CSV table of C-alpha atoms in Angstrom, one decimal:
chain,number,residue,atom,x,y,z
A,1,MET,CA,-64.8,57.6,96.3
A,2,LYS,CA,-63.5,53.7,96.0
A,3,LEU,CA,-64.9,54.0,92.6
A,4,ARG,CA,-63.2,56.7,91.4
A,5,THR,CA,-60.0,55.1,92.5
A,6,ILE,CA,-60.5,52.1,90.2
A,7,GLY,CA,-61.5,54.4,87.5
A,8,LYS,CA,-58.2,56.2,87.9
A,9,SER,CA,-56.1,53.2,88.1
A,10,ILE,CA,-58.2,51.9,84.7
A,11,LEU,CA,-57.3,54.9,82.7
A,12,GLY,CA,-53.7,54.8,84.0
A,13,LEU,CA,-53.2,51.3,83.0
A,14,LEU,CA,-54.3,52.2,79.0
A,15,VAL,CA,-52.8,55.0,78.9
A,16,PHE,CA,-49.5,53.0,79.7
A,17,VAL,CA,-50.7,50.3,77.8
A,18,VAL,CA,-51.1,53.0,74.8
A,19,VAL,CA,-47.7,54.9,75.5
A,20,ALA,CA,-46.4,51.2,75.3
A,21,LEU,CA,-47.8,50.4,72.7
A,22,VAL,CA,-47.0,53.3,70.5
A,23,GLY,CA,-43.0,53.3,71.5
A,24,PHE,CA,-43.2,49.6,70.3
A,25,ILE,CA,-44.4,50.7,67.5
A,26,TRP,CA,-41.7,53.7,66.9
A,27,VAL,CA,-39.0,51.5,68.0
A,28,SER,CA,-39.9,48.4,65.8
A,29,LYS,CA,-40.7,50.6,62.6
A,30,ASP,CA,-38.0,49.2,60.6
A,31,LYS,CA,-38.8,45.3,61.6
A,32,LEU,CA,-42.5,46.3,61.0
A,33,LEU,CA,-41.6,48.1,57.5
A,34,VAL,CA,-39.2,45.4,56.3
A,35,ALA,CA,-42.1,42.3,57.1
A,36,THR,CA,-44.3,44.1,54.9
A,37,ASN,CA,-42.5,44.8,52.3
A,38,SER,CA,-41.3,41.6,52.0
A,39,VAL,CA,-44.6,39.8,52.0
A,40,ALA,CA,-45.7,42.5,49.3
A,41,HIS,CA,-43.0,41.4,46.4
A,42,ALA,CA,-43.5,37.7,47.6
A,43,MET,CA,-47.1,38.3,46.7
A,44,CYS,CA,-47.1,40.1,43.9
A,45,THR,CA,-43.9,37.4,42.6
A,46,ALA,CA,-46.3,34.5,43.8
A,47,ALA,CA,-49.3,36.3,41.5
A,48,PHE,CA,-47.7,37.5,38.4
A,49,VAL,CA,-43.8,35.6,37.7
A,50,SER,CA,-44.2,32.3,39.3
A,51,HIS,CA,-47.8,31.8,39.2
A,52,VAL,CA,-48.5,29.8,42.1
A,53,ASP,CA,-50.9,30.5,45.1
A,54,PRO,CA,-49.8,33.4,47.1
A,55,SER,CA,-51.3,32.2,50.3
A,56,MET,CA,-48.9,29.0,50.1
A,57,VAL,CA,-46.0,31.2,49.4
A,58,LEU,CA,-47.0,33.1,52.5
A,59,ARG,CA,-47.5,30.4,54.8
A,60,GLU,CA,-44.1,28.4,53.8
A,61,GLU,CA,-41.9,31.7,53.1
A,62,GLN,CA,-43.1,34.5,54.7
A,63,LEU,CA,-44.5,33.8,57.9
A,64,PRO,CA,-41.9,31.3,59.1
A,65,SER,CA,-39.9,34.1,60.3
A,66,MET,CA,-42.4,36.1,61.2
A,67,GLN,CA,-44.1,34.3,63.9
A,68,PRO,CA,-44.3,37.5,66.6
A,69,ILE,CA,-46.6,39.3,63.8
A,70,ALA,CA,-47.9,36.7,61.9
A,71,TRP,CA,-51.4,37.0,63.4
A,72,ALA,CA,-51.4,40.8,62.1
A,73,ILE,CA,-50.1,40.8,58.8
A,74,ARG,CA,-53.0,40.9,56.0
A,75,TYR,CA,-52.7,40.7,52.3
A,76,ARG,CA,-54.0,41.7,49.0
A,77,VAL,CA,-53.4,40.9,45.4
A,78,GLU,CA,-55.1,43.4,43.0
A,79,PRO,CA,-55.1,41.6,39.2
A,80,LYS,CA,-56.0,44.9,37.1
A,81,MET,CA,-53.4,46.6,38.7
A,82,HIS,CA,-50.9,44.2,38.5
A,83,GLU,CA,-49.8,45.0,42.4
A,84,ALA,CA,-49.6,43.3,45.8
A,85,ARG,CA,-50.0,44.9,49.0
A,86,ALA,CA,-49.8,44.1,52.6
A,87,THR,CA,-50.1,45.7,56.2
A,88,VAL,CA,-49.3,44.7,59.7
A,89,LEU,CA,-52.0,46.3,62.3
A,90,GLY,CA,-53.2,47.7,59.5
A,91,ALA,CA,-50.9,49.8,59.1
A,92,PHE,CA,-46.6,50.4,57.5
A,93,GLY,CA,-48.2,49.2,54.4
A,94,ALA,CA,-46.3,48.5,51.2
A,95,ARG,CA,-46.6,47.5,47.6
A,96,ALA,CA,-44.8,45.9,45.3
A,97,MET,CA,-46.2,46.6,41.4
A,98,TYR,CA,-45.5,43.9,38.5
A,99,ARG,CA,-44.3,44.8,35.3
A,100,GLU,CA,-44.9,42.8,32.0
A,101,GLY,CA,-41.0,41.1,31.4
A,102,LEU,CA,-39.4,42.6,34.5
A,103,GLY,CA,-40.9,41.1,37.3
A,104,CYS,CA,-41.9,42.9,40.6
A,105,THR,CA,-40.6,45.9,42.3
A,106,LEU,CA,-41.1,47.4,45.6
A,107,ILE,CA,-43.1,51.1,45.3
A,108,HIS,CA,-42.2,53.4,47.7
A,109,GLY,CA,-44.1,56.2,47.7
A,110,ARG,CA,-46.6,57.4,45.1
A,111,ASP,CA,-44.2,57.8,42.5
A,112,GLU,CA,-45.6,56.0,39.5
A,113,SER,CA,-43.2,56.7,36.8
A,114,VAL,CA,-42.2,52.9,36.8
A,115,ARG,CA,-45.8,51.5,36.1
A,116,ASP,CA,-44.5,52.1,32.0
A,117,GLN,CA,-41.6,50.1,31.8
A,118,ARG,CA,-42.0,46.7,30.7
A,119,LEU,CA,-40.1,44.3,28.0
A,120,VAL,CA,-42.1,43.0,25.3
A,121,ASP,CA,-40.0,40.4,23.6
A,122,ALA,CA,-40.2,36.9,21.5
A,123,PRO,CA,-40.3,34.3,23.6
A,124,ILE,CA,-37.6,32.1,24.3
A,125,VAL,CA,-37.7,28.1,22.9
A,126,SER,CA,-36.7,26.0,25.3
A,127,PRO,CA,-34.7,23.1,24.4
A,128,PHE,CA,-36.7,20.7,26.3
A,129,PRO,CA,-39.9,19.1,25.8
A,130,ASP,CA,-43.0,20.4,27.6
A,131,ALA,CA,-43.6,17.0,29.5
A,132,VAL,CA,-42.1,16.0,32.7
A,133,HIS,CA,-38.7,13.5,32.6
A,134,ALA,CA,-39.7,10.8,34.9
A,135,PRO,CA,-36.3,8.7,36.2
A,136,ASP,CA,-36.0,5.7,34.1
A,137,THR,CA,-33.7,3.9,37.0
A,138,ASP,CA,-35.0,2.5,40.6
A,139,ALA,CA,-31.6,4.3,41.9
A,140,LEU,CA,-32.4,8.0,40.5
A,141,ARG,CA,-36.0,7.4,42.0
A,142,THR,CA,-34.5,6.9,45.3
A,143,ALA,CA,-32.6,10.0,45.1
A,144,LEU,CA,-35.3,11.8,44.3
A,145,ASP,CA,-37.4,10.6,47.2
A,146,LEU,CA,-34.3,11.7,49.1
A,147,ALA,CA,-34.5,15.0,47.9
A,148,PHE,CA,-38.4,15.6,48.3
A,149,SER,CA,-38.4,13.6,51.4
A,150,GLU,CA,-39.8,15.5,54.8
A,151,PRO,CA,-37.5,14.0,57.7
A,152,ASP,CA,-38.7,16.7,59.9
A,153,PRO,CA,-42.4,18.0,60.3
A,154,ALA,CA,-41.2,20.7,62.5
A,155,ALA,CA,-39.0,21.7,60.1
A,156,PRO,CA,-40.5,21.5,56.4
A,157,ARG,CA,-38.1,21.5,53.4
A,158,HIS,CA,-41.1,22.3,50.9
A,159,THR,CA,-38.8,21.1,47.8
A,160,LYS,CA,-40.3,22.1,44.8
A,161,ALA,CA,-37.8,20.8,42.0
A,162,VAL,CA,-35.2,18.8,41.2
A,163,VAL,CA,-33.7,18.7,37.7
A,164,ILE,CA,-30.7,16.3,36.7
A,165,LEU,CA,-28.3,16.5,33.2
A,166,HIS,CA,-26.0,14.5,32.8
A,167,ASP,CA,-23.2,14.4,30.1
A,168,GLY,CA,-25.3,17.5,28.8
A,169,LYS,CA,-29.0,15.3,28.4
A,170,LEU,CA,-31.8,15.7,31.2
A,171,VAL,CA,-32.2,12.2,32.8
A,172,ALA,CA,-34.7,12.9,35.5
A,173,GLU,CA,-36.9,15.7,36.7
A,174,ARG,CA,-39.5,16.4,40.0
A,175,TYR,CA,-41.7,18.6,41.0
A,176,ALA,CA,-44.0,19.3,44.0
A,177,ASP,CA,-47.3,20.2,43.4
A,178,GLY,CA,-48.3,23.3,41.7
A,179,TYR,CA,-44.9,23.2,39.8
A,180,THR,CA,-44.3,22.5,36.5
A,181,PRO,CA,-41.3,22.6,34.5
A,182,GLN,CA,-42.7,26.2,33.4
A,183,THR,CA,-42.8,27.2,37.0
A,184,PRO,CA,-40.1,30.3,37.4
A,185,ILE,CA,-38.5,30.3,41.2
A,186,TRP,CA,-37.0,32.7,43.1
A,187,ALA,CA,-33.6,32.0,42.7
A,188,HIS,CA,-32.3,34.2,45.4
A,189,SER,CA,-28.4,34.1,45.4
A,190,LEU,CA,-28.2,32.1,42.2
A,191,THR,CA,-28.5,35.9,41.1
A,192,LYS,CA,-25.2,36.4,42.0
A,193,SER,CA,-23.9,33.6,39.8
A,194,VAL,CA,-26.0,34.9,37.0
A,195,MET,CA,-23.9,38.1,37.2
A,196,ASN,CA,-20.5,36.5,36.9
A,197,ALA,CA,-22.5,35.5,33.3
A,198,PHE,CA,-23.2,39.1,33.0
A,199,ALA,CA,-19.6,40.0,33.6
A,200,GLY,CA,-17.8,37.5,31.4
A,201,ILE,CA,-19.8,38.4,28.5
A,202,LEU,CA,-18.4,42.1,28.9
A,203,VAL,CA,-14.8,40.7,29.3
A,204,GLN,CA,-15.9,38.5,26.0
A,205,ASP,CA,-17.0,41.9,24.2
A,206,GLY,CA,-13.7,43.7,25.3
A,207,LYS,CA,-16.0,46.9,27.2
A,208,LEU,CA,-14.5,45.2,31.1
A,209,LYS,CA,-11.9,44.1,32.7
A,210,VAL,CA,-12.1,42.4,36.6
A,211,GLU,CA,-9.0,44.3,37.1
A,212,GLN,CA,-10.3,47.9,36.6
A,213,ALA,CA,-11.9,49.7,39.3
A,214,ALA,CA,-15.4,49.3,39.8
A,215,GLY,CA,-16.3,53.3,39.2
A,216,VAL,CA,-18.8,54.0,41.8
A,217,PRO,CA,-19.2,57.5,41.5
A,218,GLU,CA,-19.4,58.0,45.2
A,219,TRP,CA,-16.0,56.3,45.7
A,220,SER,CA,-14.1,58.4,43.0
A,221,GLY,CA,-12.4,60.6,45.6
A,222,ALA,CA,-8.9,60.0,45.2
A,223,ASN,CA,-8.3,59.7,49.2
A,224,ASP,CA,-11.5,58.1,49.2
A,225,SER,CA,-10.3,54.1,50.5
A,226,ARG,CA,-13.1,53.1,47.9
A,227,HIS,CA,-12.1,54.6,45.0
A,228,ALA,CA,-9.7,51.3,43.8
A,229,ILE,CA,-12.1,48.5,44.6
A,230,THR,CA,-12.0,46.5,41.1
A,231,ILE,CA,-14.4,44.3,39.7
A,232,ASP,CA,-12.5,41.3,41.0
A,233,GLN,CA,-13.4,42.0,44.6
A,234,LEU,CA,-17.2,42.7,43.5
A,235,LEU,CA,-17.3,39.3,42.4
A,236,ARG,CA,-15.3,37.6,45.3
A,237,MET,CA,-16.6,39.6,48.1
A,238,THR,CA,-13.4,41.1,49.4
A,239,THR,CA,-14.2,44.6,48.4
A,240,GLY,CA,-14.2,45.3,52.6
A,241,LEU,CA,-17.7,46.1,52.7
A,242,PRO,CA,-19.2,44.3,55.9
A,243,PHE,CA,-20.9,40.9,56.1
A,244,ASP,CA,-24.3,42.2,55.7
A,245,GLU,CA,-26.4,38.7,55.3
A,246,THR,CA,-26.9,38.7,59.9
A,247,ASP,CA,-29.3,37.1,62.0
A,248,GLY,CA,-32.2,39.9,63.0
A,249,PRO,CA,-35.5,41.3,60.6
A,250,VAL,CA,-33.1,44.4,59.9
A,251,SER,CA,-29.9,44.2,58.8
A,252,PRO,CA,-27.9,45.4,55.6
A,253,MET,CA,-29.3,43.0,53.5
A,254,THR,CA,-33.0,43.5,54.6
A,255,ARG,CA,-32.8,47.5,55.0
A,256,GLN,CA,-31.4,47.9,51.2
A,257,PHE,CA,-33.9,45.0,50.0
A,258,PHE,CA,-37.0,46.4,51.2
A,259,LEU,CA,-36.4,49.9,52.8
A,260,GLU,CA,-34.4,51.5,49.8
A,261,ARG,CA,-36.0,52.8,46.8
A,262,ASP,CA,-32.3,53.1,45.6
A,263,MET,CA,-30.1,50.0,46.5
A,264,ARG,CA,-27.0,50.8,44.5
A,265,ALA,CA,-26.9,54.4,46.2
A,266,TYR,CA,-27.6,52.8,49.8
A,267,ALA,CA,-24.6,50.4,48.9
A,268,ALA,CA,-22.3,53.0,47.7
A,269,GLY,CA,-23.2,54.8,51.1
A,270,MET,CA,-21.9,52.3,53.5
A,271,PRO,CA,-18.7,52.4,55.5
A,272,LEU,CA,-16.1,49.8,55.0
A,273,THR,CA,-14.9,47.4,57.8
A,274,HIS,CA,-11.7,46.3,56.5
A,275,PRO,CA,-9.5,47.3,54.1
A,276,PRO,CA,-10.4,46.0,50.6
A,277,GLY,CA,-8.6,42.8,49.5
A,278,SER,CA,-7.8,41.6,53.1
A,279,THR,CA,-11.0,39.7,53.6
A,280,TRP,CA,-13.6,37.7,52.6
A,281,ALA,CA,-17.2,38.7,53.8
A,282,TYR,CA,-20.7,37.5,52.1
A,283,SER,CA,-22.1,40.9,51.0
A,284,ASN,CA,-25.2,41.5,48.3
A,285,LEU,CA,-24.2,44.9,48.7
A,286,ALA,CA,-20.9,44.3,46.4
A,287,TYR,CA,-23.6,42.3,44.3
A,288,VAL,CA,-25.9,45.3,43.7
A,289,LEU,CA,-22.8,47.5,43.0
A,290,LEU,CA,-21.7,45.4,40.8
A,291,ALA,CA,-24.9,45.0,38.9
A,292,ARG,CA,-25.1,49.1,38.2
A,293,SER,CA,-21.2,48.7,37.0
A,294,LEU,CA,-21.8,45.9,34.5
A,295,MET,CA,-25.3,47.5,33.0
A,296,ASP,CA,-23.3,51.3,32.7
A,297,ALA,CA,-20.0,48.9,30.8
A,298,ALA,CA,-22.9,47.3,28.8
A,299,ASP,CA,-24.3,50.7,28.4
A,300,VAL,CA,-27.9,49.9,29.3
A,301,HIS,CA,-29.3,52.7,31.9
A,302,ASP,CA,-32.6,51.3,33.1
A,303,ALA,CA,-34.5,48.1,33.5
A,304,PRO,CA,-35.8,47.3,30.0
A,305,ALA,CA,-32.4,47.9,28.4
A,306,ALA,CA,-30.5,45.8,31.0
A,307,GLU,CA,-33.1,42.9,30.6
A,308,GLN,CA,-33.5,43.2,26.8
A,309,PHE,CA,-28.9,42.5,27.1
A,310,LEU,CA,-29.2,39.2,29.3
A,311,ARG,CA,-31.9,37.8,27.7
A,312,ASP,CA,-30.1,38.7,23.9
A,313,ARG,CA,-26.8,37.3,25.6
A,314,LEU,CA,-27.0,34.6,28.0
A,315,PHE,CA,-30.9,33.8,28.3
A,316,ARG,CA,-32.4,33.3,25.0
A,317,PRO,CA,-28.9,31.3,23.6
A,318,LEU,CA,-29.0,28.8,26.3
A,319,GLY,CA,-32.9,28.8,26.0
A,320,MET,CA,-33.3,29.6,29.7
A,321,SER,CA,-37.1,30.7,29.0
A,322,HIS,CA,-38.9,31.7,31.7
A,323,THR,CA,-36.2,33.6,33.4
A,324,LEU,CA,-35.5,37.3,34.8
A,325,VAL,CA,-33.6,39.4,36.7
A,326,GLU,CA,-35.7,42.2,39.1
A,327,ALA,CA,-35.0,45.7,38.7
A,328,ASP,CA,-35.3,47.8,42.2
A,329,GLU,CA,-37.2,51.3,41.6
A,330,ALA,CA,-34.5,53.3,40.8
A,331,GLY,CA,-33.8,51.1,37.5
A,332,THR,CA,-30.6,48.9,39.2
A,333,LEU,CA,-31.0,45.2,38.5
A,334,VAL,CA,-31.0,43.5,42.0
A,335,GLY,CA,-28.1,41.2,41.3
A,336,SER,CA,-27.7,40.2,44.4
A,337,SER,CA,-30.6,37.9,44.5
A,338,HIS,CA,-34.0,38.7,42.5
A,339,THR,CA,-33.9,36.7,39.1
A,340,PHE,CA,-36.5,34.4,38.9
A,341,GLY,CA,-36.2,31.4,36.7
A,342,THR,CA,-36.9,27.7,36.2
A,343,ALA,CA,-35.5,24.6,38.0
A,344,ARG,CA,-34.9,23.7,34.3
A,345,ASP,CA,-33.7,27.5,32.8
A,346,PHE,CA,-30.8,26.9,35.5
A,347,ALA,CA,-29.4,23.4,34.8
A,348,ARG,CA,-29.1,24.7,31.1
A,349,PHE,CA,-27.3,27.4,33.0
A,350,GLY,CA,-24.8,25.0,34.8
A,351,GLN,CA,-24.1,23.1,31.6
A,352,LEU,CA,-23.4,26.6,30.2
A,353,TYR,CA,-20.3,26.3,33.1
A,354,LEU,CA,-19.5,22.4,32.9
A,355,ASP,CA,-18.8,22.9,29.2
A,356,ASP,CA,-16.5,25.8,29.7
A,357,GLY,CA,-18.6,28.5,28.6
A,358,VAL,CA,-20.2,27.3,25.4
A,359,ILE,CA,-23.5,26.4,24.9
A,360,ASP,CA,-24.2,24.5,21.5
A,361,GLY,CA,-21.4,25.4,20.1
A,362,GLN,CA,-21.8,28.9,20.5
A,363,ARG,CA,-18.9,30.4,23.2
A,364,ILE,CA,-20.9,32.8,25.5
A,365,LEU,CA,-17.8,33.2,28.0
A,366,PRO,CA,-14.4,33.6,27.4
A,367,GLU,CA,-11.7,31.4,27.8
A,368,GLY,CA,-10.7,30.4,31.1
A,369,TRP,CA,-13.5,32.5,32.5
A,370,VAL,CA,-15.5,29.5,34.3
A,371,ALA,CA,-11.9,28.5,35.7
A,372,TYR,CA,-11.4,31.9,37.0
A,373,SER,CA,-15.4,31.9,38.2
A,374,HIS,CA,-14.6,29.1,40.9
A,375,SER,CA,-10.9,30.0,41.6
A,376,GLN,CA,-10.4,29.9,45.6
A,377,THR,CA,-10.8,33.8,47.3
A,378,LEU,CA,-8.1,34.0,50.0
A,379,ASP,CA,-8.6,30.9,52.6
A,380,THR,CA,-12.4,30.3,51.9
A,381,GLY,CA,-14.7,28.1,50.0
A,382,TYR,CA,-16.0,31.2,47.8
A,383,GLY,CA,-14.5,31.8,44.5
A,384,ALA,CA,-15.8,34.7,41.9
A,385,GLY,CA,-19.9,34.7,42.3
A,386,PHE,CA,-19.6,30.9,42.9
A,387,TRP,CA,-19.2,28.7,45.8
A,388,THR,CA,-16.1,26.1,45.4
A,389,ASN,CA,-15.4,22.8,47.5
A,390,LEU,CA,-12.1,23.5,47.9
A,391,ARG,CA,-12.1,24.1,51.8
A,392,GLN,CA,-13.4,21.2,53.3
A,393,GLU,CA,-12.6,22.4,56.7
A,394,GLY,CA,-14.4,25.2,59.4
A,395,ASN,CA,-17.1,27.0,58.6
A,396,VAL,CA,-18.1,30.2,56.7
A,397,PRO,CA,-17.9,33.6,59.3
A,398,VAL,CA,-21.7,34.5,60.8
A,399,TRP,CA,-23.4,31.7,59.5
A,400,ASP,CA,-21.2,28.6,61.1
A,401,THR,CA,-22.4,26.6,58.3
A,402,PRO,CA,-19.5,24.5,56.8
A,403,TRP,CA,-17.6,25.8,53.7
A,404,GLY,CA,-17.5,22.5,51.7
A,405,MET,CA,-19.2,19.1,51.5
A,406,PRO,CA,-16.9,16.1,51.6
A,407,GLN,CA,-19.4,13.8,50.3
A,408,LEU,CA,-19.1,15.1,46.7
A,409,PRO,CA,-15.4,15.0,44.3
A,410,ARG,CA,-13.0,18.0,45.1
A,411,ASP,CA,-13.8,19.5,41.7
A,412,THR,CA,-17.4,20.2,42.8
A,413,TYR,CA,-18.2,24.3,42.2
A,414,PHE,CA,-21.9,25.7,43.0
A,415,ALA,CA,-24.1,28.4,42.7
A,416,ARG,CA,-25.8,28.8,46.2
A,417,GLY,CA,-29.4,30.7,47.4
A,418,ALA,CA,-31.4,31.6,50.0
A,419,LEU,CA,-34.0,28.8,51.2
A,420,GLY,CA,-32.4,26.0,49.4
A,421,GLN,CA,-31.3,27.7,45.7
A,422,TYR,CA,-28.1,25.2,44.6
A,423,VAL,CA,-27.2,24.5,40.7
A,424,MET,CA,-24.4,21.7,41.4
A,425,ILE,CA,-21.4,21.4,38.9
A,426,VAL,CA,-19.5,17.8,39.1
A,427,PRO,CA,-17.0,18.5,36.4
A,428,SER,CA,-15.3,15.1,36.9
A,429,GLU,CA,-19.0,13.5,36.6
A,430,LYS,CA,-20.1,15.5,33.8
A,431,LEU,CA,-23.0,16.3,36.3
A,432,VAL,CA,-25.4,19.2,36.9
A,433,VAL,CA,-27.7,18.9,39.6
A,434,VAL,CA,-30.6,21.7,40.4
A,435,ARG,CA,-32.4,21.8,43.1
A,436,MET,CA,-35.0,24.8,44.3
A,437,GLY,CA,-37.5,25.0,47.3
A,438,ILE,CA,-37.9,26.9,49.7
A,439,SER,CA,-36.7,25.3,53.6
A,440,VAL,CA,-36.5,28.1,55.4
A,441,ASN,CA,-35.5,26.7,58.8
A,442,ALA,CA,-34.6,23.3,57.6
A,443,SER,CA,-31.8,21.6,55.4
A,444,THR,CA,-31.7,20.5,51.7
A,445,ASP,CA,-29.3,17.8,52.8
A,446,ILE,CA,-27.9,18.9,49.1
A,447,ALA,CA,-24.4,17.3,49.8
A,448,ASN,CA,-25.6,13.6,50.5
A,449,VAL,CA,-28.6,14.0,47.0
A,450,VAL,CA,-25.7,14.9,44.9
A,451,ALA,CA,-23.6,12.1,46.4
A,452,ARG,CA,-26.7,9.7,45.8
A,453,ILE,CA,-27.4,11.0,41.7
A,454,ILE,CA,-23.3,10.2,41.3
A,455,GLU,CA,-23.8,6.8,42.6
A,456,ALA,CA,-27.1,6.6,40.4
A,457,VAL,CA,-25.9,7.4,37.1
A,458,HIS,CA,-22.9,5.0,37.9
A,459,ARG,CA,-24.8,1.9,37.6
A,460,ASP,CA,-25.2,0.1,35.1
A,461,PRO,CA,-28.9,0.4,33.6
A,462,ALA,CA,-29.2,-3.4,32.4
A,463,THR,CA,-29.2,-4.3,36.1
A,464,GLU,CA,-31.6,-1.8,37.1
A,465,THR,CA,-35.4,-2.6,37.5
A,466,SER,CA,-37.3,0.1,35.1
A,467,SER,CA,-41.0,1.0,36.0
């Protein structure tokens, strides 16, 4: 009798555990799918785009934000299929597919139609020599030491590349082990600044005006409060769409990136939280919508055509020899975040803006576009695809990080991406500094790094000790 009672108790406990586990999985399904899709994409790009060790990227970039389930995540790279797959607890499978010239795309379901899409194009010639340009002075070496320092082992910076251009010339660079001047790195939201350039090119061509409506089909109804949202409001993040990059594994941003086959359609269906033009809110949704609007204006309607346009009109003239912008499964450029490029590529990109949209004597962006791009939006520290140093008090909403960098000249403006990607442009110093890395929970100290570089370039080389 006693054994029967114990058996019933054990059975009851097992039933409870199973029911609880099923309930947890059901409630956490989206979180787990976000995790596996994020890992699959990261492993695909590490293996086939950046050509760095996927296990290192998993360890440094992915697992720190997935600690409760990190032990259960598994991945495999399939070189013959040009794919990477990921699971958690052996389930919630995700798959990312590499396509030549287009990068990696998450595949939701069994549709293989995008596999045949690729872009085979003549190589882009970089204006830089192959060899690493080491700093010539102790002051620059010290600045790079600061950039690569690890003051807190519990929150590593994992700086991967720093490139410094002064007066248009490469004066110093450094790379982490496993990275070279030819390593494309995930640029995250530096992509938004690339979309700014895409828009500027179309304005130069007479195919786009920033004052025109965005032309999102789902917003076309005369009674739809979104129908008059403009290209300018998309660029400035004043559409009234919600602040979409928030804490937690499932947000509008992560849902868009990792759970949606058609990111543009998801963004187009998002209701407004404020009247258009009234409020600034950081918006990845807006930049995916912007990417499709720009593609339509350029008359390029799929990933290969859009990539070819950017290569011909932006990357090739600048010598951005290893840059690409990935697209989603529906063929829309992920204009919020999915660019890969080398630190040198982004240094040339920064130089384009420092030189008012002209590179090597060729005008790429229309006159006045650069000034427009870093003009202040409402009372914020944001411009139109670039951050500014015009507001130096207060913090960015939701993130609670400072708007500006008081250590730096007020005319500084910059492209910024998650995990510590920066293209710092300081016109008064004729300076471009690019910093790229995988800083998940660490401060990059970028403002002090750039301040130290400014001090270094002001020193007389004759007084420096070179080695």
